[in-house]
């Protein structure tokens, strides 16, 4: 079995990105300026970004045996991600997401779930989870997220969790309680913690991404704030996943919290400045941003 530094678990999708002149109003119409297709899904995006940062990475997720599933797996393999934990469901369709991106880089998403949540707790191989140094969970079945978090925590592995947009609709309490690092947007932070994020960081790190305004990390001892990097946004899809990858890549190496947040912001900025959620930055490009813009 492959031994990896980070094992990501969650959605593996196929993305169709449509650049539009504006988001249409009800009964309105917008023009498609361009379109492209690539792999997506938060767990897959983080795994690909970590691999681009030279971190050995594996993935737990599920796809159909259709063309989209084949393309998604091929893209991840080419990025250097171990796919031994990805389940291919016969006769099923891979989840496809349609990302509408306006001229400011803002994103709206339409999609079907396909079989991106076909991994149940019974499908999880405990040895695969234990073979990783760190487990990164993203939005998925709450029972599966909890099962993976329990196995990792019981084995003394660190756990991070980015519950995603559907946080308010799903019961992630157990996985969140076991997480050493929690990644959320400002909106998600309010849903989870209300206005007092400092008290929420009781034995864990709460990382709040703030879009163009950078990010904040709350620990039991202190708060780290980084204002981010100026970038002309082309497509903000995947920027949060790139941030998480950058943060984890440095934090797992023992970097202090300030550097981890800055590194994550550099990864997010580089991704937002390019088309597609899978525009993973390289370690060299990130170092250039940190050197030139700090």
mmCIF file of C-alpha atoms in Angstrom:
data_model
loop_
_atom_site.group_PDB
_atom_site.id
_atom_site.type_symbol
_atom_site.label_atom_id
_atom_site.label_comp_id
_atom_site.label_asym_id
_atom_site.label_seq_id
_atom_site.Cartn_x
_atom_site.Cartn_y
_atom_site.Cartn_z
ATOM 1 C CA UNK A 1 0.000 0.000 0.000
ATOM 2 C CA UNK A 2 1.239 3.487 -0.870
ATOM 3 C CA UNK A 3 2.533 5.480 2.093
ATOM 4 C CA UNK A 4 1.843 9.179 1.615
ATOM 5 C CA UNK A 5 2.389 12.389 3.532
ATOM 6 C CA UNK A 6 -1.183 13.625 3.030
ATOM 7 C CA UNK A 7 -4.299 11.602 2.268
ATOM 8 C CA UNK A 8 -7.176 13.766 0.986
ATOM 9 C CA UNK A 9 -10.733 12.435 1.162
ATOM 10 C CA UNK A 10 -13.886 13.777 -0.460
ATOM 11 C CA UNK A 11 -15.255 14.742 -3.848
ATOM 12 C CA UNK A 12 -13.716 13.964 -7.230
ATOM 13 C CA UNK A 13 -15.613 15.818 -9.955
ATOM 14 C CA UNK A 14 -15.368 16.872 -13.569
ATOM 15 C CA UNK A 15 -15.662 20.651 -14.030
ATOM 16 C CA UNK A 16 -17.036 22.546 -17.010
ATOM 17 C CA UNK A 17 -16.013 26.190 -16.601
ATOM 18 C CA UNK A 18 -18.091 28.738 -18.500
ATOM 19 C CA UNK A 19 -16.753 32.294 -18.586
ATOM 20 C CA UNK A 20 -19.746 34.622 -18.934
ATOM 21 C CA UNK A 21 -20.159 38.358 -19.355
ATOM 22 C CA UNK A 22 -22.396 38.439 -16.260
ATOM 23 C CA UNK A 23 -24.550 36.201 -14.100
ATOM 24 C CA UNK A 24 -28.029 36.129 -15.661
ATOM 25 C CA UNK A 25 -31.010 37.511 -13.771
ATOM 26 C CA UNK A 26 -34.239 35.465 -13.616
ATOM 27 C CA UNK A 27 -35.682 35.376 -17.151
ATOM 28 C CA UNK A 28 -32.427 36.973 -18.329
ATOM 29 C CA UNK A 29 -29.593 35.776 -20.534
ATOM 30 C CA UNK A 30 -25.809 35.951 -20.443
ATOM 31 C CA UNK A 31 -23.179 35.361 -23.114
ATOM 32 C CA UNK A 32 -20.585 32.598 -22.794
ATOM 33 C CA UNK A 33 -17.176 34.086 -23.616
ATOM 34 C CA UNK A 34 -15.253 30.805 -23.403
ATOM 35 C CA UNK A 35 -15.426 27.344 -21.906
ATOM 36 C CA UNK A 36 -12.970 24.729 -20.699
ATOM 37 C CA UNK A 37 -13.101 21.365 -18.954
ATOM 38 C CA UNK A 38 -10.863 19.897 -16.268
ATOM 39 C CA UNK A 39 -10.897 17.846 -13.108
ATOM 40 C CA UNK A 40 -12.438 19.308 -9.970
ATOM 41 C CA UNK A 41 -13.812 18.513 -6.543
ATOM 42 C CA UNK A 42 -12.323 19.935 -3.361
ATOM 43 C CA UNK A 43 -10.444 16.814 -2.252
ATOM 44 C CA UNK A 44 -9.065 16.239 -5.738
ATOM 45 C CA UNK A 45 -8.064 19.904 -6.061
ATOM 46 C CA UNK A 46 -6.180 19.848 -2.763
ATOM 47 C CA UNK A 47 -4.472 16.575 -3.670
ATOM 48 C CA UNK A 48 -3.345 17.926 -7.047
ATOM 49 C CA UNK A 49 -2.134 21.183 -5.492
ATOM 50 C CA UNK A 50 -0.157 19.328 -2.821
ATOM 51 C CA UNK A 51 1.433 17.127 -5.470
ATOM 52 C CA UNK A 52 2.405 20.289 -7.357
ATOM 53 C CA UNK A 53 4.100 21.492 -4.172
ATOM 54 C CA UNK A 54 6.109 18.245 -4.094
ATOM 55 C CA UNK A 55 4.134 16.635 -1.260
ATOM 56 C CA UNK A 56 3.412 12.902 -1.600
ATOM 57 C CA UNK A 57 -0.363 12.727 -1.741
ATOM 58 C CA UNK A 58 -3.098 10.106 -1.995
ATOM 59 C CA UNK A 59 -6.845 10.384 -2.492
ATOM 60 C CA UNK A 60 -10.019 8.702 -1.245
ATOM 61 C CA UNK A 61 -13.091 9.367 -3.382
ATOM 62 C CA UNK A 62 -15.324 7.936 -6.082
ATOM 63 C CA UNK A 63 -16.042 8.388 -9.784
ATOM 64 C CA UNK A 64 -18.130 6.627 -12.395
ATOM 65 C CA UNK A 65 -16.720 4.380 -15.109
ATOM 66 C CA UNK A 66 -17.657 6.975 -17.742
ATOM 67 C CA UNK A 67 -15.417 9.235 -19.815
ATOM 68 C CA UNK A 68 -15.487 12.008 -17.215
ATOM 69 C CA UNK A 69 -14.274 9.610 -14.544
ATOM 70 C CA UNK A 70 -11.495 8.368 -16.804
ATOM 71 C CA UNK A 71 -10.391 11.919 -17.595
ATOM 72 C CA UNK A 72 -10.507 12.966 -13.938
ATOM 73 C CA UNK A 73 -8.371 9.999 -12.874
ATOM 74 C CA UNK A 74 -5.918 10.467 -15.731
ATOM 75 C CA UNK A 75 -5.425 14.127 -14.832
ATOM 76 C CA UNK A 76 -4.771 13.296 -11.182
ATOM 77 C CA UNK A 77 -2.365 10.501 -12.084
ATOM 78 C CA UNK A 78 -0.446 12.888 -14.326
ATOM 79 C CA UNK A 79 -0.241 15.314 -11.399
ATOM 80 C CA UNK A 80 1.379 12.589 -9.293
ATOM 81 C CA UNK A 81 -1.533 11.758 -6.962
ATOM 82 C CA UNK A 82 -1.899 8.157 -5.754
ATOM 83 C CA UNK A 83 -5.369 6.902 -6.695
ATOM 84 C CA UNK A 84 -5.364 3.517 -4.975
ATOM 85 C CA UNK A 85 -8.139 4.799 -2.688
ATOM 86 C CA UNK A 86 -10.418 6.034 -5.484
ATOM 87 C CA UNK A 87 -13.438 3.811 -6.097
ATOM 88 C CA UNK A 88 -14.688 3.422 -9.691
ATOM 89 C CA UNK A 89 -18.426 2.668 -9.682
ATOM 90 C CA UNK A 90 -19.563 0.541 -12.622
ATOM 91 C CA UNK A 91 -22.443 1.881 -14.689
ATOM 92 C CA UNK A 92 -22.495 5.201 -12.831
ATOM 93 C CA UNK A 93 -21.881 8.807 -13.841
ATOM 94 C CA UNK A 94 -19.099 10.953 -12.459
ATOM 95 C CA UNK A 95 -20.286 14.170 -10.807
ATOM 96 C CA UNK A 96 -20.142 17.109 -13.221
ATOM 97 C CA UNK A 97 -20.121 20.699 -11.988
ATOM 98 C CA UNK A 98 -20.790 23.706 -14.196
ATOM 99 C CA UNK A 99 -18.872 26.733 -12.955
ATOM 100 C CA UNK A 100 -20.107 30.107 -14.154
ATOM 101 C CA UNK A 101 -17.320 32.686 -13.885
ATOM 102 C CA UNK A 102 -18.106 36.357 -14.460
ATOM 103 C CA UNK A 103 -15.709 39.085 -15.593
ATOM 104 C CA UNK A 104 -14.631 39.835 -12.007
ATOM 105 C CA UNK A 105 -13.663 36.204 -11.369
ATOM 106 C CA UNK A 106 -16.617 35.481 -9.086
ATOM 107 C CA UNK A 107 -18.075 31.981 -9.350
ATOM 108 C CA UNK A 108 -21.543 30.388 -9.268
ATOM 109 C CA UNK A 109 -21.896 26.603 -9.433
ATOM 110 C CA UNK A 110 -24.494 24.233 -10.855
ATOM 111 C CA UNK A 111 -24.129 20.492 -10.815
ATOM 112 C CA UNK A 112 -25.246 16.971 -10.114
ATOM 113 C CA UNK A 113 -23.649 14.879 -7.378
ATOM 114 C CA UNK A 114 -23.204 11.838 -9.587
ATOM 115 C CA UNK A 115 -21.362 9.208 -7.569
ATOM 116 C CA UNK A 116 -18.934 11.493 -5.769
ATOM 117 C CA UNK A 117 -20.250 10.236 -2.411
ATOM 118 C CA UNK A 118 -20.192 6.498 -3.114
ATOM 119 C CA UNK A 119 -17.520 5.874 -0.460
ATOM 120 C CA UNK A 120 -19.256 4.654 2.708
ATOM 121 C CA UNK A 121 -17.664 4.007 6.119
ATOM 122 C CA UNK A 122 -17.504 0.298 5.216
ATOM 123 C CA UNK A 123 -15.482 1.140 2.095
ATOM 124 C CA UNK A 124 -12.747 2.906 4.067
ATOM 125 C CA UNK A 125 -9.561 0.856 4.428
ATOM 126 C CA UNK A 126 -8.156 1.637 7.903
ATOM 127 C CA UNK A 127 -4.621 0.734 6.832
ATOM 128 C CA UNK A 128 -4.771 3.259 4.002
ATOM 129 C CA UNK A 129 -5.716 5.986 6.472
ATOM 130 C CA UNK A 130 -3.060 4.934 8.983
ATOM 131 C CA UNK A 131 -0.380 4.889 6.269
ATOM 132 C CA UNK A 132 -0.634 8.680 5.856
ATOM 133 C CA UNK A 133 1.066 11.239 8.080
ATOM 134 C CA UNK A 134 -1.919 13.589 7.788
ATOM 135 C CA UNK A 135 -5.528 13.281 6.601
ATOM 136 C CA UNK A 136 -7.357 16.178 4.925
ATOM 137 C CA UNK A 137 -11.143 15.853 4.810
ATOM 138 C CA UNK A 138 -13.427 17.865 2.555
ATOM 139 C CA UNK A 139 -17.213 17.918 2.102
ATOM 140 C CA UNK A 140 -18.578 14.364 1.774
ATOM 141 C CA UNK A 141 -20.934 11.970 3.555
ATOM 142 C CA UNK A 142 -20.803 12.962 7.241
ATOM 143 C CA UNK A 143 -20.597 9.330 8.395
ATOM 144 C CA UNK A 144 -17.654 8.671 6.086
ATOM 145 C CA UNK A 145 -15.864 11.840 7.191
ATOM 146 C CA UNK A 146 -16.362 10.832 10.835
ATOM 147 C CA UNK A 147 -15.109 7.282 10.213
ATOM 148 C CA UNK A 148 -11.932 8.485 8.506
ATOM 149 C CA UNK A 149 -11.312 11.102 11.199
ATOM 150 C CA UNK A 150 -11.711 8.485 13.959
ATOM 151 C CA UNK A 151 -9.259 6.085 12.336
ATOM 152 C CA UNK A 152 -6.692 8.825 11.777
ATOM 153 C CA UNK A 153 -7.051 10.310 15.250
ATOM 154 C CA UNK A 154 -6.860 6.919 16.971
ATOM 155 C CA UNK A 155 -3.641 6.235 15.043
ATOM 156 C CA UNK A 156 -2.112 9.525 16.189
ATOM 157 C CA UNK A 157 -2.362 11.179 12.780
ATOM 158 C CA UNK A 158 -3.245 14.842 12.419
ATOM 159 C CA UNK A 159 -6.517 15.737 10.709
ATOM 160 C CA UNK A 160 -7.726 18.815 8.840
ATOM 161 C CA UNK A 161 -11.253 19.461 7.619
ATOM 162 C CA UNK A 162 -12.735 21.849 5.060
ATOM 163 C CA UNK A 163 -16.485 21.129 5.260
ATOM 164 C CA UNK A 164 -17.401 23.392 2.332
ATOM 165 C CA UNK A 165 -20.510 25.195 1.169
ATOM 166 C CA UNK A 166 -23.038 22.618 2.396
ATOM 167 C CA UNK A 167 -21.892 22.964 5.994
ATOM 168 C CA UNK A 168 -25.231 24.287 7.219
ATOM 169 C CA UNK A 169 -27.117 21.334 5.710
ATOM 170 C CA UNK A 170 -24.998 18.486 7.085
ATOM 171 C CA UNK A 171 -24.053 17.135 10.494
ATOM 172 C CA UNK A 172 -20.265 17.190 10.646
ATOM 173 C CA UNK A 173 -19.953 17.499 14.427
ATOM 174 C CA UNK A 174 -17.816 14.408 15.014
ATOM 175 C CA UNK A 175 -15.336 15.092 12.216
ATOM 176 C CA UNK A 176 -15.024 18.732 13.283
ATOM 177 C CA UNK A 177 -14.389 17.724 16.890
ATOM 178 C CA UNK A 178 -11.518 15.452 15.808
ATOM 179 C CA UNK A 179 -9.900 17.975 13.451
ATOM 180 C CA UNK A 180 -6.605 19.627 14.366
ATOM 181 C CA UNK A 181 -7.128 22.254 11.650
ATOM 182 C CA UNK A 182 -10.475 23.524 10.324
ATOM 183 C CA UNK A 183 -10.651 25.564 7.091
ATOM 184 C CA UNK A 184 -13.726 27.756 6.597
ATOM 185 C CA UNK A 185 -14.795 30.865 4.725
ATOM 186 C CA UNK A 186 -16.058 33.909 6.620
ATOM 187 C CA UNK A 187 -19.663 32.835 6.041
ATOM 188 C CA UNK A 188 -18.961 29.286 7.184
ATOM 189 C CA UNK A 189 -17.094 30.556 10.257
ATOM 190 C CA UNK A 190 -20.165 32.525 11.305
ATOM 191 C CA UNK A 191 -22.367 29.440 10.871
ATOM 192 C CA UNK A 192 -20.011 27.321 12.979
ATOM 193 C CA UNK A 193 -18.656 29.676 15.600
ATOM 194 C CA UNK A 194 -20.717 32.852 15.639
ATOM 195 C CA UNK A 195 -18.711 36.004 16.285
ATOM 196 C CA UNK A 196 -16.137 34.591 18.721
ATOM 197 C CA UNK A 197 -13.634 32.546 16.755
ATOM 198 C CA UNK A 198 -10.894 32.792 19.364
ATOM 199 C CA UNK A 199 -12.814 30.675 21.887
ATOM 200 C CA UNK A 200 -13.580 28.152 19.133
ATOM 201 C CA UNK A 201 -9.855 27.445 18.706
ATOM 202 C CA UNK A 202 -9.702 25.281 21.820
ATOM 203 C CA UNK A 203 -6.958 22.798 21.074
ATOM 204 C CA UNK A 204 -7.271 23.271 17.308
ATOM 205 C CA UNK A 205 -6.459 25.810 14.611
ATOM 206 C CA UNK A 206 -9.335 27.627 12.924
ATOM 207 C CA UNK A 207 -8.312 29.062 9.543
ATOM 208 C CA UNK A 208 -10.720 31.571 8.007
ATOM 209 C CA UNK A 209 -10.205 32.501 4.356
ATOM 210 C CA UNK A 210 -11.373 36.004 3.477
ATOM 211 C CA UNK A 211 -11.142 36.066 -0.324
ATOM 212 C CA UNK A 212 -9.207 39.083 -1.608
ATOM 213 C CA UNK A 213 -8.627 40.180 2.007
ATOM 214 C CA UNK A 214 -6.361 37.239 2.795
ATOM 215 C CA UNK A 215 -6.851 34.905 5.739
ATOM 216 C CA UNK A 216 -6.810 34.630 9.517
ATOM 217 C CA UNK A 217 -5.726 31.715 11.691
ATOM 218 C CA UNK A 218 -6.945 31.367 15.266
ATOM 219 C CA UNK A 219 -4.987 29.164 17.662
ATOM 220 C CA UNK A 220 -5.412 28.604 21.406
ATOM 221 C CA UNK A 221 -2.507 31.031 21.945
ATOM 222 C CA UNK A 222 -2.739 33.711 19.287
ATOM 223 C CA UNK A 223 -4.221 34.955 16.031
ATOM 224 C CA UNK A 224 -2.265 35.221 12.780
ATOM 225 C CA UNK A 225 -3.533 37.629 10.130
ATOM 226 C CA UNK A 226 -2.236 38.002 6.573
ATOM 227 C CA UNK A 227 -3.784 40.521 4.187
ATOM 228 C CA UNK A 228 -3.147 38.418 1.096
ATOM 229 C CA UNK A 229 -1.565 39.393 -2.208
ATOM 230 C CA UNK A 230 -2.892 41.720 -4.883
ATOM 231 C CA UNK A 231 -3.994 39.786 -7.945
ATOM 232 C CA UNK A 232 -6.252 40.460 -10.905
ATOM 233 C CA UNK A 233 -8.750 37.622 -10.410
ATOM 234 C CA UNK A 234 -9.432 35.510 -13.474
ATOM 235 C CA UNK A 235 -11.218 32.599 -11.782
ATOM 236 C CA UNK A 236 -11.560 32.198 -8.006
ATOM 237 C CA UNK A 237 -12.740 28.561 -8.239
ATOM 238 C CA UNK A 238 -10.258 26.361 -6.427
ATOM 239 C CA UNK A 239 -8.444 29.250 -4.729
ATOM 240 C CA UNK A 240 -9.573 28.047 -1.299
ATOM 241 C CA UNK A 241 -8.378 24.517 -2.073
ATOM 242 C CA UNK A 242 -5.003 25.876 -3.195
ATOM 243 C CA UNK A 243 -4.809 27.889 0.028
ATOM 244 C CA UNK A 244 -5.460 24.764 2.114
ATOM 245 C CA UNK A 245 -2.782 22.849 0.203
ATOM 246 C CA UNK A 246 -0.225 25.598 0.717
ATOM 247 C CA UNK A 247 -1.031 25.969 4.396
ATOM 248 C CA UNK A 248 -0.765 22.220 5.000
ATOM 249 C CA UNK A 249 2.418 21.798 2.957
ATOM 250 C CA UNK A 250 4.273 24.251 5.206
ATOM 251 C CA UNK A 251 2.506 23.574 8.524
ATOM 252 C CA UNK A 252 3.268 19.861 8.281
ATOM 253 C CA UNK A 253 6.943 20.730 7.859
ATOM 254 C CA UNK A 254 6.871 22.657 11.129
ATOM 255 C CA UNK A 255 6.485 26.193 9.786
ATOM 256 C CA UNK A 256 5.079 28.790 12.174
ATOM 257 C CA UNK A 257 1.458 29.784 11.748
ATOM 258 C CA UNK A 258 2.280 33.159 10.168
ATOM 259 C CA UNK A 259 4.341 31.590 7.391
ATOM 260 C CA UNK A 260 1.739 28.883 6.794
ATOM 261 C CA UNK A 261 -0.992 31.516 6.296
ATOM 262 C CA UNK A 262 1.222 33.617 4.006
ATOM 263 C CA UNK A 263 2.171 30.559 1.948
ATOM 264 C CA UNK A 264 -1.468 29.544 1.657
ATOM 265 C CA UNK A 265 -2.411 33.043 0.520
ATOM 266 C CA UNK A 266 0.293 32.960 -2.149
ATOM 267 C CA UNK A 267 -1.070 29.649 -3.455
ATOM 268 C CA UNK A 268 -4.618 31.009 -3.487
ATOM 269 C CA UNK A 269 -3.572 34.185 -5.299
ATOM 270 C CA UNK A 270 -1.711 32.267 -7.993
ATOM 271 C CA UNK A 271 -4.712 30.003 -8.567
ATOM 272 C CA UNK A 272 -7.186 32.910 -8.691
ATOM 273 C CA UNK A 273 -5.039 34.561 -11.358
ATOM 274 C CA UNK A 274 -5.488 31.655 -13.784
ATOM 275 C CA UNK A 275 -8.376 29.817 -15.433
ATOM 276 C CA UNK A 276 -9.797 26.715 -13.786
ATOM 277 C CA UNK A 277 -9.967 25.218 -10.304
ATOM 278 C CA UNK A 278 -7.034 22.904 -11.115
ATOM 279 C CA UNK A 279 -4.435 25.611 -11.909
ATOM 280 C CA UNK A 280 -2.163 24.371 -9.125
ATOM 281 C CA UNK A 281 0.869 26.560 -8.348
ATOM 282 C CA UNK A 282 4.395 25.202 -8.180
ATOM 283 C CA UNK A 283 6.658 25.594 -5.174
ATOM 284 C CA UNK A 284 8.969 27.841 -7.217
ATOM 285 C CA UNK A 285 6.105 30.143 -8.237
ATOM 286 C CA UNK A 286 4.938 30.433 -4.629
ATOM 287 C CA UNK A 287 8.425 31.319 -3.421
ATOM 288 C CA UNK A 288 8.625 34.011 -6.107
ATOM 289 C CA UNK A 289 5.377 35.565 -4.847
ATOM 290 C CA UNK A 290 6.569 35.483 -1.245
ATOM 291 C CA UNK A 291 9.899 37.056 -2.188
ATOM 292 C CA UNK A 292 8.613 39.716 -4.573
ATOM 293 C CA UNK A 293 5.463 40.825 -2.747
ATOM 294 C CA UNK A 294 6.299 40.456 0.938
#
